[in-house]
Short mmCIF file of C-alpha atoms in Angstrom, two decimals:
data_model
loop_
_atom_site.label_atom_id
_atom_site.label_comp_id
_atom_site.label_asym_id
_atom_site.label_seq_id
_atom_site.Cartn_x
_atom_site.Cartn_y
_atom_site.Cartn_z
CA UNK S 9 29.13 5.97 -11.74
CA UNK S 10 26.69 7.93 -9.99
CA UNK S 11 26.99 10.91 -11.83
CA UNK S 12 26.86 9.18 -15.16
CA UNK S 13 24.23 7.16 -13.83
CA UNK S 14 22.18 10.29 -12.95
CA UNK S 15 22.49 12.60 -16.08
CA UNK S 16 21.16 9.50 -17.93
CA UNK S 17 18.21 9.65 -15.83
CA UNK S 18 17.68 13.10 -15.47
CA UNK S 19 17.76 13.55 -19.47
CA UNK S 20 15.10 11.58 -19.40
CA UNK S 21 13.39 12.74 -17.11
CA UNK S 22 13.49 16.51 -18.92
CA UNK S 23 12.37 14.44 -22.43
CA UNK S 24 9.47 13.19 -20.86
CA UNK S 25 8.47 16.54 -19.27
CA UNK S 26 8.45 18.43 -22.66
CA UNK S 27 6.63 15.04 -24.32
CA UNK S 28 3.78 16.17 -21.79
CA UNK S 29 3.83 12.22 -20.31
CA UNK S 30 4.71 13.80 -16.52
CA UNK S 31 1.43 14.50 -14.60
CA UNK S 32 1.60 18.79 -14.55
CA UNK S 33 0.87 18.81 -11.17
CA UNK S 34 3.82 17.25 -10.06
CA UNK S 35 6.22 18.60 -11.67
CA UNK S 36 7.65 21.18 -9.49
CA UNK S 37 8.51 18.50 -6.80
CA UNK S 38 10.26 16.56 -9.22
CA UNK S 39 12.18 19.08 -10.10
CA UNK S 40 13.46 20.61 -6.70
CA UNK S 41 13.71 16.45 -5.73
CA UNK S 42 16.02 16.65 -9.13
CA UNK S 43 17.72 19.65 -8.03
CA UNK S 44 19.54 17.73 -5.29
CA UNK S 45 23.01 16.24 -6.36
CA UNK S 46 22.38 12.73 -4.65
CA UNK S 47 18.31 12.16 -6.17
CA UNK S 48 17.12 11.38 -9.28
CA UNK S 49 13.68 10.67 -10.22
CA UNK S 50 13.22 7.61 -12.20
CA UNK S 51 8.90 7.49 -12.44
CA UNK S 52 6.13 9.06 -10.39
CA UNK S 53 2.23 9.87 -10.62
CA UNK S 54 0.79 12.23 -8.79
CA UNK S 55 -2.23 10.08 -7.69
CA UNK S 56 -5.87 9.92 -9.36
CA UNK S 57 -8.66 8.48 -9.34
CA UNK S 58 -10.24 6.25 -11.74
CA UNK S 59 -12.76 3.76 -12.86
CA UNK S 60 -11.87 0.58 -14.48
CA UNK S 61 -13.19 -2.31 -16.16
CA UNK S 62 -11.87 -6.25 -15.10
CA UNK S 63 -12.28 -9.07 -17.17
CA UNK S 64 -11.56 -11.10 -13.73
CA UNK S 65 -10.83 -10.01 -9.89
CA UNK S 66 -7.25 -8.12 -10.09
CA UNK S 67 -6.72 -9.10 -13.47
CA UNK S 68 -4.98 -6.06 -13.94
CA UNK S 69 -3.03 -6.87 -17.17
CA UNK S 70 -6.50 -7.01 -18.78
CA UNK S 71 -8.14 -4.06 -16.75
CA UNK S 72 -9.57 -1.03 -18.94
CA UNK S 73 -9.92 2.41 -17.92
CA UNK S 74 -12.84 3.96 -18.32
CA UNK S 75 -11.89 7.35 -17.01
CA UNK S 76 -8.65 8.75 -15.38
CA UNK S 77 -8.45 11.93 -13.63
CA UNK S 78 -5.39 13.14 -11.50
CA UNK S 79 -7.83 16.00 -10.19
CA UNK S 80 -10.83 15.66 -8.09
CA UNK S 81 -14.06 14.54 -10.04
CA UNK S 82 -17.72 15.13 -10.38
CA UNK S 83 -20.46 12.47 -9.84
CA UNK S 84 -21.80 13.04 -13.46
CA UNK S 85 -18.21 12.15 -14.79
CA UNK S 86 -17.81 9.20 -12.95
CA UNK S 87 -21.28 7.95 -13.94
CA UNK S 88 -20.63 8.48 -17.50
CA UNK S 89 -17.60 6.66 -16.72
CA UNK S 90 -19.28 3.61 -14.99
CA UNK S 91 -21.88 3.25 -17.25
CA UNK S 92 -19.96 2.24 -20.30
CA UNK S 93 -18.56 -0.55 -17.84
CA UNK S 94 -19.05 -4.16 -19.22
CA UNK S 95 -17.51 -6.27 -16.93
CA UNK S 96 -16.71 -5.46 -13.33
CA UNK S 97 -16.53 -1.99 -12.48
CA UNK S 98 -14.50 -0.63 -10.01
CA UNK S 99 -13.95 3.47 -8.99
CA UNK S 100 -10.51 3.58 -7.44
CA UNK S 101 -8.52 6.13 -5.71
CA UNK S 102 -4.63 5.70 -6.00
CA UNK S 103 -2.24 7.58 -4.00
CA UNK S 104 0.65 9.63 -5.31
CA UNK S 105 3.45 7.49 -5.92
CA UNK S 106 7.09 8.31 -6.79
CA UNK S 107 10.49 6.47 -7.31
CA UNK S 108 13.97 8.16 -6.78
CA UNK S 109 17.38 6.59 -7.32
CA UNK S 110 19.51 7.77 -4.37
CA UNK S 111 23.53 8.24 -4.36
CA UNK S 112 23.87 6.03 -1.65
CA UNK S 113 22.45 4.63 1.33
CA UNK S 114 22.42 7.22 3.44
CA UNK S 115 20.68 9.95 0.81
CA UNK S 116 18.11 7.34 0.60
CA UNK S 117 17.56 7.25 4.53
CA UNK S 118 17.79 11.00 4.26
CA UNK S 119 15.05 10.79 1.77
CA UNK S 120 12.75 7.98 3.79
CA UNK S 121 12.56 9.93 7.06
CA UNK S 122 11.69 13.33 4.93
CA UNK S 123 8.81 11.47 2.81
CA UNK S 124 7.72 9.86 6.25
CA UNK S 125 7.67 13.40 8.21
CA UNK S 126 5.66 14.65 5.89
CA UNK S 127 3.21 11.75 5.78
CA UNK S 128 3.99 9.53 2.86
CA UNK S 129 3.96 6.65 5.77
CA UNK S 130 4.20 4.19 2.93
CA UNK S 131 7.80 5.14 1.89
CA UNK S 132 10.66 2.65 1.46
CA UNK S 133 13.49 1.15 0.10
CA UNK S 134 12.69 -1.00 -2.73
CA UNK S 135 16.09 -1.75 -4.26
CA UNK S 136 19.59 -1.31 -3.16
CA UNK S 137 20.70 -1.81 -6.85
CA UNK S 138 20.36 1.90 -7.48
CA UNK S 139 18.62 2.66 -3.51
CA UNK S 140 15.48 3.52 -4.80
CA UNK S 141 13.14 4.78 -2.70
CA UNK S 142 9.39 4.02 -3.71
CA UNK S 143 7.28 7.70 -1.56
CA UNK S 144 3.44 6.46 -1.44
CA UNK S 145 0.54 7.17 0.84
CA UNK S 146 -2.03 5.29 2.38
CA UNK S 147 -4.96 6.56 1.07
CA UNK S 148 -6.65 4.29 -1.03
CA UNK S 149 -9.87 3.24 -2.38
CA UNK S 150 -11.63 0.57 -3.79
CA UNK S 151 -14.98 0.20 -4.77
CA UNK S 152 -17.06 -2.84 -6.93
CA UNK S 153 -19.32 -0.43 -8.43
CA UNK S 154 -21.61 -2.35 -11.12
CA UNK S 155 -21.29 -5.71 -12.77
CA UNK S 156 -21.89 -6.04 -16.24
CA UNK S 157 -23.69 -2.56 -16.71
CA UNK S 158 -25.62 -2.93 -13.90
CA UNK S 159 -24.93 -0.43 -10.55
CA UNK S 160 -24.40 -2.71 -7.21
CA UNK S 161 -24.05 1.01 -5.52
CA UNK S 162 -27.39 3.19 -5.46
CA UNK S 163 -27.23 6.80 -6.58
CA UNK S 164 -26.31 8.10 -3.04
CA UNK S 165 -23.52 5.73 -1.88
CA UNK S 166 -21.77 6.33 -5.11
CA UNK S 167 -22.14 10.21 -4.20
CA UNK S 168 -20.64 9.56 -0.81
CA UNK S 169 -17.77 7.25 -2.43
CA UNK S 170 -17.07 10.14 -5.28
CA UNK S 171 -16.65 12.47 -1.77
CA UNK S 172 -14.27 10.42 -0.32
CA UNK S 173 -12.37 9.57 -3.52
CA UNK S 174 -11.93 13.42 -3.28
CA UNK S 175 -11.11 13.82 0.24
CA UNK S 176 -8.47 11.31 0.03
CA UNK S 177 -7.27 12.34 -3.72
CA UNK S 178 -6.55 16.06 -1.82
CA UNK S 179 -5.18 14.78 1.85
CA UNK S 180 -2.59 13.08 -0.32
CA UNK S 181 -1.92 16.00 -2.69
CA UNK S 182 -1.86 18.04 0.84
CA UNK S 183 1.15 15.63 1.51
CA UNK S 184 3.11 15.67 -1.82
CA UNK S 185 3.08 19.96 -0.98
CA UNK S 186 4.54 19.05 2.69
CA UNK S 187 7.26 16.78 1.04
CA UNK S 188 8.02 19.91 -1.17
CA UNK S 189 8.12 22.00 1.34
CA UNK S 190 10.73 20.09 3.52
CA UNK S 191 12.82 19.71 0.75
CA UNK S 192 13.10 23.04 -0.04
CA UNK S 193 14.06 24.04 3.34
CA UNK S 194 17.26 21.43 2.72
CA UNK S 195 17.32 22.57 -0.55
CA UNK S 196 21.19 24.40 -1.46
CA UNK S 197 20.15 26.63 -4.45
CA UNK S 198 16.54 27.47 -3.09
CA UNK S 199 13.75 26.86 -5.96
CA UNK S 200 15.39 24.53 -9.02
CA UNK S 201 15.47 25.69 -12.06
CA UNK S 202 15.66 22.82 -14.76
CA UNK O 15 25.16 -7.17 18.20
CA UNK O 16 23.04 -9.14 15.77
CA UNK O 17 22.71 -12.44 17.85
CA UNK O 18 21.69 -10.44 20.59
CA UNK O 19 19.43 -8.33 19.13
CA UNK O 20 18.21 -10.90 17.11
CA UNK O 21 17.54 -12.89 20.87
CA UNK O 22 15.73 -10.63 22.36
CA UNK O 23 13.57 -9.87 19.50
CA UNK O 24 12.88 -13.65 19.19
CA UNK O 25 12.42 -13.88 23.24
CA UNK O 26 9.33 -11.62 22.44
CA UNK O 27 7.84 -13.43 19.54
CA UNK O 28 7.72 -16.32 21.73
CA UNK O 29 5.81 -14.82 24.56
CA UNK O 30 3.65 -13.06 22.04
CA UNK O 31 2.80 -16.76 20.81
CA UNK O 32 2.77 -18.16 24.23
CA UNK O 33 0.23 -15.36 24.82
CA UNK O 34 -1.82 -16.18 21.82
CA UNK O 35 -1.07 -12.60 20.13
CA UNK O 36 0.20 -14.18 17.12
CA UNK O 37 -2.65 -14.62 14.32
CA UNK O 38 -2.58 -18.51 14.18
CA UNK O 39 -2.60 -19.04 10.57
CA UNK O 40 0.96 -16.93 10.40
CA UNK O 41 2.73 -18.86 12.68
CA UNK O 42 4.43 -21.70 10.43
CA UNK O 43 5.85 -18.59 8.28
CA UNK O 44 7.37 -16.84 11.20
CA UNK O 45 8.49 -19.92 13.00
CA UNK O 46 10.31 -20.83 9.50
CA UNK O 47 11.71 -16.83 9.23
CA UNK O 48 12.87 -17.39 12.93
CA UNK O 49 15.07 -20.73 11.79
CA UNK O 50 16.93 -18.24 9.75
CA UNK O 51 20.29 -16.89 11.64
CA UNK O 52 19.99 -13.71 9.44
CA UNK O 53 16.30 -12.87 9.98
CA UNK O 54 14.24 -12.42 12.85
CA UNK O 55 10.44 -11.01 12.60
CA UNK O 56 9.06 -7.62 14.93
CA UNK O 57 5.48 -7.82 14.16
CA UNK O 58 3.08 -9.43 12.09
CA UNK O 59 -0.85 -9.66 10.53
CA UNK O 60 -1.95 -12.53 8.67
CA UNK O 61 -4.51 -10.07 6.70
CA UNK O 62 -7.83 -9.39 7.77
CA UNK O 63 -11.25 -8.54 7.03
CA UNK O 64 -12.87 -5.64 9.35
CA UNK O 65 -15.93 -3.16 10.08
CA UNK O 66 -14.65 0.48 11.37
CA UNK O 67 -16.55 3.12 12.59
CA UNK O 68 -14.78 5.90 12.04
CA UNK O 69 -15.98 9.52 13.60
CA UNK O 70 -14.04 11.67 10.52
CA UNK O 71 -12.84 10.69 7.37
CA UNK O 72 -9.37 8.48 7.79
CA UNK O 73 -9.37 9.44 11.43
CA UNK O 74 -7.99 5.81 12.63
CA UNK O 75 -6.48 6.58 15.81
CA UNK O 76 -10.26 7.25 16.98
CA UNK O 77 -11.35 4.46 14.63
CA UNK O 78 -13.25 1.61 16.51
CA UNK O 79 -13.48 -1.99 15.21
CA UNK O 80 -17.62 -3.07 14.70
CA UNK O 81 -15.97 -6.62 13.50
CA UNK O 82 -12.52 -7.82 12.99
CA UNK O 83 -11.83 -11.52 10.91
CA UNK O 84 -8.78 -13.09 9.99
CA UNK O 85 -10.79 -15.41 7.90
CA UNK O 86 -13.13 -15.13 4.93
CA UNK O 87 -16.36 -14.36 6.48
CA UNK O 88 -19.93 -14.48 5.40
CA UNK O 89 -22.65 -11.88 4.22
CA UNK O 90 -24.43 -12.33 7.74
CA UNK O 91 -21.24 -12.01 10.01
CA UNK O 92 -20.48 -8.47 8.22
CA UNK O 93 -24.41 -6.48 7.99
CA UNK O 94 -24.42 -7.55 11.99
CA UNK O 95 -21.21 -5.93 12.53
CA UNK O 96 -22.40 -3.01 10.38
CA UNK O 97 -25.59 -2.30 11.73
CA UNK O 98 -23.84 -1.60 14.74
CA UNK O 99 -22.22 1.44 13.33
CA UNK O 100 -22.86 5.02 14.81
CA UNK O 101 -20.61 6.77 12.32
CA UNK O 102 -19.04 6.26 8.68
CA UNK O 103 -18.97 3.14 8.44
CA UNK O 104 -16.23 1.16 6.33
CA UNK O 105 -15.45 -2.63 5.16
CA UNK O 106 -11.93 -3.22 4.97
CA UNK O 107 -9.75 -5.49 3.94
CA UNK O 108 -6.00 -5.46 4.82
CA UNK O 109 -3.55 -7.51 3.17
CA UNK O 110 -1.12 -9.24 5.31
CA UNK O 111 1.70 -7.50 6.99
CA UNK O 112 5.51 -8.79 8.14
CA UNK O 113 8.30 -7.03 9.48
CA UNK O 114 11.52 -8.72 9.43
CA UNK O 115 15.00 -7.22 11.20
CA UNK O 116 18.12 -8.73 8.92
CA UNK O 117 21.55 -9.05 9.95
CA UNK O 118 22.51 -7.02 7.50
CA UNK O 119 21.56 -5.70 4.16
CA UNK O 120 22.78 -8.59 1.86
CA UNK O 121 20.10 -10.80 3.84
CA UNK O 122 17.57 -7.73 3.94
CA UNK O 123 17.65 -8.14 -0.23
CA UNK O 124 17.19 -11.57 -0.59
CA UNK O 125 14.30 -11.50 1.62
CA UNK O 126 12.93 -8.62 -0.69
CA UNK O 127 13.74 -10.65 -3.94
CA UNK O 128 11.79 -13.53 -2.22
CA UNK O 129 8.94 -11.71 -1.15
CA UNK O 130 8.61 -9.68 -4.30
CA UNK O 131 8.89 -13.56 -6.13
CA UNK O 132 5.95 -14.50 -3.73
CA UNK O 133 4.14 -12.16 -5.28
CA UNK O 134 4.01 -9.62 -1.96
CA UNK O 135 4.97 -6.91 -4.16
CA UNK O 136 4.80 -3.93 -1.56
CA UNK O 137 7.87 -5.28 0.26
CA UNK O 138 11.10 -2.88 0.92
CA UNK O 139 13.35 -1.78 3.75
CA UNK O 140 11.42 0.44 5.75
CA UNK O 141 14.32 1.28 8.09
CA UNK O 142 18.05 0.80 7.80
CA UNK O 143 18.91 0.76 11.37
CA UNK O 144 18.05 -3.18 11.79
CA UNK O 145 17.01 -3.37 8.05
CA UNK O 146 13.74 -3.57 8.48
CA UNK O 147 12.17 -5.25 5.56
CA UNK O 148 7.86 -5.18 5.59
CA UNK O 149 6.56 -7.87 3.80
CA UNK O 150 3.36 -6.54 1.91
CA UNK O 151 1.30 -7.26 -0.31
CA UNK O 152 -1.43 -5.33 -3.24
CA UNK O 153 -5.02 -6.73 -2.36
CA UNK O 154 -6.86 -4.17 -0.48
CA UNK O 155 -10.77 -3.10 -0.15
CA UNK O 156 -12.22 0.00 1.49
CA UNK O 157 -15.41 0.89 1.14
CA UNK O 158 -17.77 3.25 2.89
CA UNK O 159 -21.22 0.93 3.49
CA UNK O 160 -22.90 3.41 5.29
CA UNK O 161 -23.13 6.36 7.40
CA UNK O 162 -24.97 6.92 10.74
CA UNK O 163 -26.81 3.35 11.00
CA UNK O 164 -28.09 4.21 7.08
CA UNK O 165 -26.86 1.85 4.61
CA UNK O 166 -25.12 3.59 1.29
CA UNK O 167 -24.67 0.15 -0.37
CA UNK O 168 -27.77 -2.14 -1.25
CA UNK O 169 -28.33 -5.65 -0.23
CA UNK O 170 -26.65 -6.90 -3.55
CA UNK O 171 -24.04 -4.90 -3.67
CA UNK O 172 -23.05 -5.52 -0.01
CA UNK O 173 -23.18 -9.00 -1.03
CA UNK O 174 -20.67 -8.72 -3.85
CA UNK O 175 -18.07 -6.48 -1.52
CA UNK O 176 -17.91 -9.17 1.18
CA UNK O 177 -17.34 -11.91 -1.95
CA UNK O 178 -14.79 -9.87 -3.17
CA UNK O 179 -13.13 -9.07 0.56
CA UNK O 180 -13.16 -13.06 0.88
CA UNK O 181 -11.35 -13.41 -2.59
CA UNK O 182 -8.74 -10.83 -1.98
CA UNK O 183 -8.00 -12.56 1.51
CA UNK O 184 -7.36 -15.79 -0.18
CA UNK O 185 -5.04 -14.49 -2.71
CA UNK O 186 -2.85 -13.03 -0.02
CA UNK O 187 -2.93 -15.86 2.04
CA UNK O 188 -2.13 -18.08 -0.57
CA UNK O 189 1.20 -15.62 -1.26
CA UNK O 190 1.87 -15.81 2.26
CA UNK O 191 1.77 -20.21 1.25
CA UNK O 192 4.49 -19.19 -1.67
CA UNK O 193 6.49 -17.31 0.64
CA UNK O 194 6.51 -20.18 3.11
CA UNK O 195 7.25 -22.52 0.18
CA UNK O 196 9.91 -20.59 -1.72
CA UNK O 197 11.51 -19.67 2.24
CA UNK O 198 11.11 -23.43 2.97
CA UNK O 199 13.67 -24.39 -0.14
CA UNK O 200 16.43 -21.89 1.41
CA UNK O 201 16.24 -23.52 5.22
CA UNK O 202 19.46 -25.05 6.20
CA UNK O 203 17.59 -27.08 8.24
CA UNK O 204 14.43 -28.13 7.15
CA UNK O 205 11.08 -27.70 9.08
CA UNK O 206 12.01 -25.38 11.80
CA UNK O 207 11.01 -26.31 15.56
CA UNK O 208 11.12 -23.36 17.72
#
């Protein structure tokens, strides 16, 4: 079961890695997380921030990016980005997330406490079909920005809110490089190669 | 084991209510959780609107509440609140938060699948020694309004953040209403009295 159930996985996992659709960035930590007999990643983004157009408040079926970056960003590209907003704009910061499928029960425990030690607080069991384990941060933010074209945020509070996009774009990258490094200390062949 | 723990955990809810520590508008949900033999709730929030003052970015242990709502609130209640701020200053909203102890994990997952139906679609186990399920939902604002007594965000804008705080309270009070209703269906015994 389990092994079946992970080399289907895990193939495509490696097919979506050479298709370029895996954020770069994240891709060793996938891989040692991979590396370990009882994980198996199943979806994950490394976090980014973005702006977005919404038809309606959380409409989010409808929303439109406007620009996506999993990297910290300038204020020029964010403006660009805002200003071809048409509806309500909103710059966003989302945290890293990522969902392994765990052997059992107590991999996935394994896995929680690790992701919470190294300060993915938001980490938890989301199904016990396959015990997947959903590892997400806190950071977060959420910004109206301008209404049909026109800025609700003057030139320097959309500086500040582009810094602290950033800040909390890198404390949560900082976090992702703590979970790799824990995992590598329990790792039994040292760096993966896949 | 259980009806013990499940007791003593309950003793506590009801001096937390007695002591009025239990956000009011929460307390037909957890009364209705509580007239479940399988579930018994640890902690709660019923969501909230805030002003922080925060001394470094995301620093919240030193964070200090300028205003705290568990209502929608108006334009006036929140610049008062804000022009009391020394530091960065932030308006928050938090989406309401439950955590539920199961008997075991068969009741854990309905509660998930029930939750997640509710729409509170950040709900998992969070800890597998009393499965711990938190109840969570999506809506969330943070925004940085100003910093040292200078406001970042304009009169307008400032407007449109509190309107959209307000909205984004509703909608996860009104999932909180689903949960209730959907929870309410499943009770062997009807309204619960406790």
């Amino acid at each position: 079961m389990w092994p079946e159930f992970k080399r289907r996985k895990l193939e495509g996992y490696l097919e979506a890695k050479k298709r370029n659709e895996v954020d770069e960035d994240i891709i060793p930590l996938l891989d040692l997380i991979n590396s370990f007999e009882d994980f198996v990643t199943l979806s994950s983004c490394s976090g980014r921030i973005a702006v977005m157009d919404m038809p309606e408040f959380g409409d989010k079926v409808e929303a439109k990016f406007l620009g996506k970056w999993h990297r910290c960003v300038s204020f020029e590209e964010v403006f660009e980005a805002i200003k071809k907003g048409k509806q309500t704009t909103w710059l966003m910061m989302f945290p890293p997330i990522i969902h392994v499928a765990c052997r059992d029960l107590e991999s996935a425990e394994k896995l929680m406490t690790i992701a919470n030690n190294a300060g993915l607080r938001r980490s938890g069991l989301i199904s016990l079909k396959h015990n997947v384990v959903e590892i997400n941060s806190l950071e977060r933010l959420e910004v109206p920005v301008a209404i049909e074209g026109r800025m609700i945020v003057g030139e320097e509070g959309l500086r500040v809110m582009v810094e602290f996009a950033n800040k909390k774009l890198k404390r949560s990258k900082e976090k992702l490089k703590r979970l790799y490094d824990l995992l590598l200390r329990l790792s039994p062949q040292g760096s993966p190669k896949l």
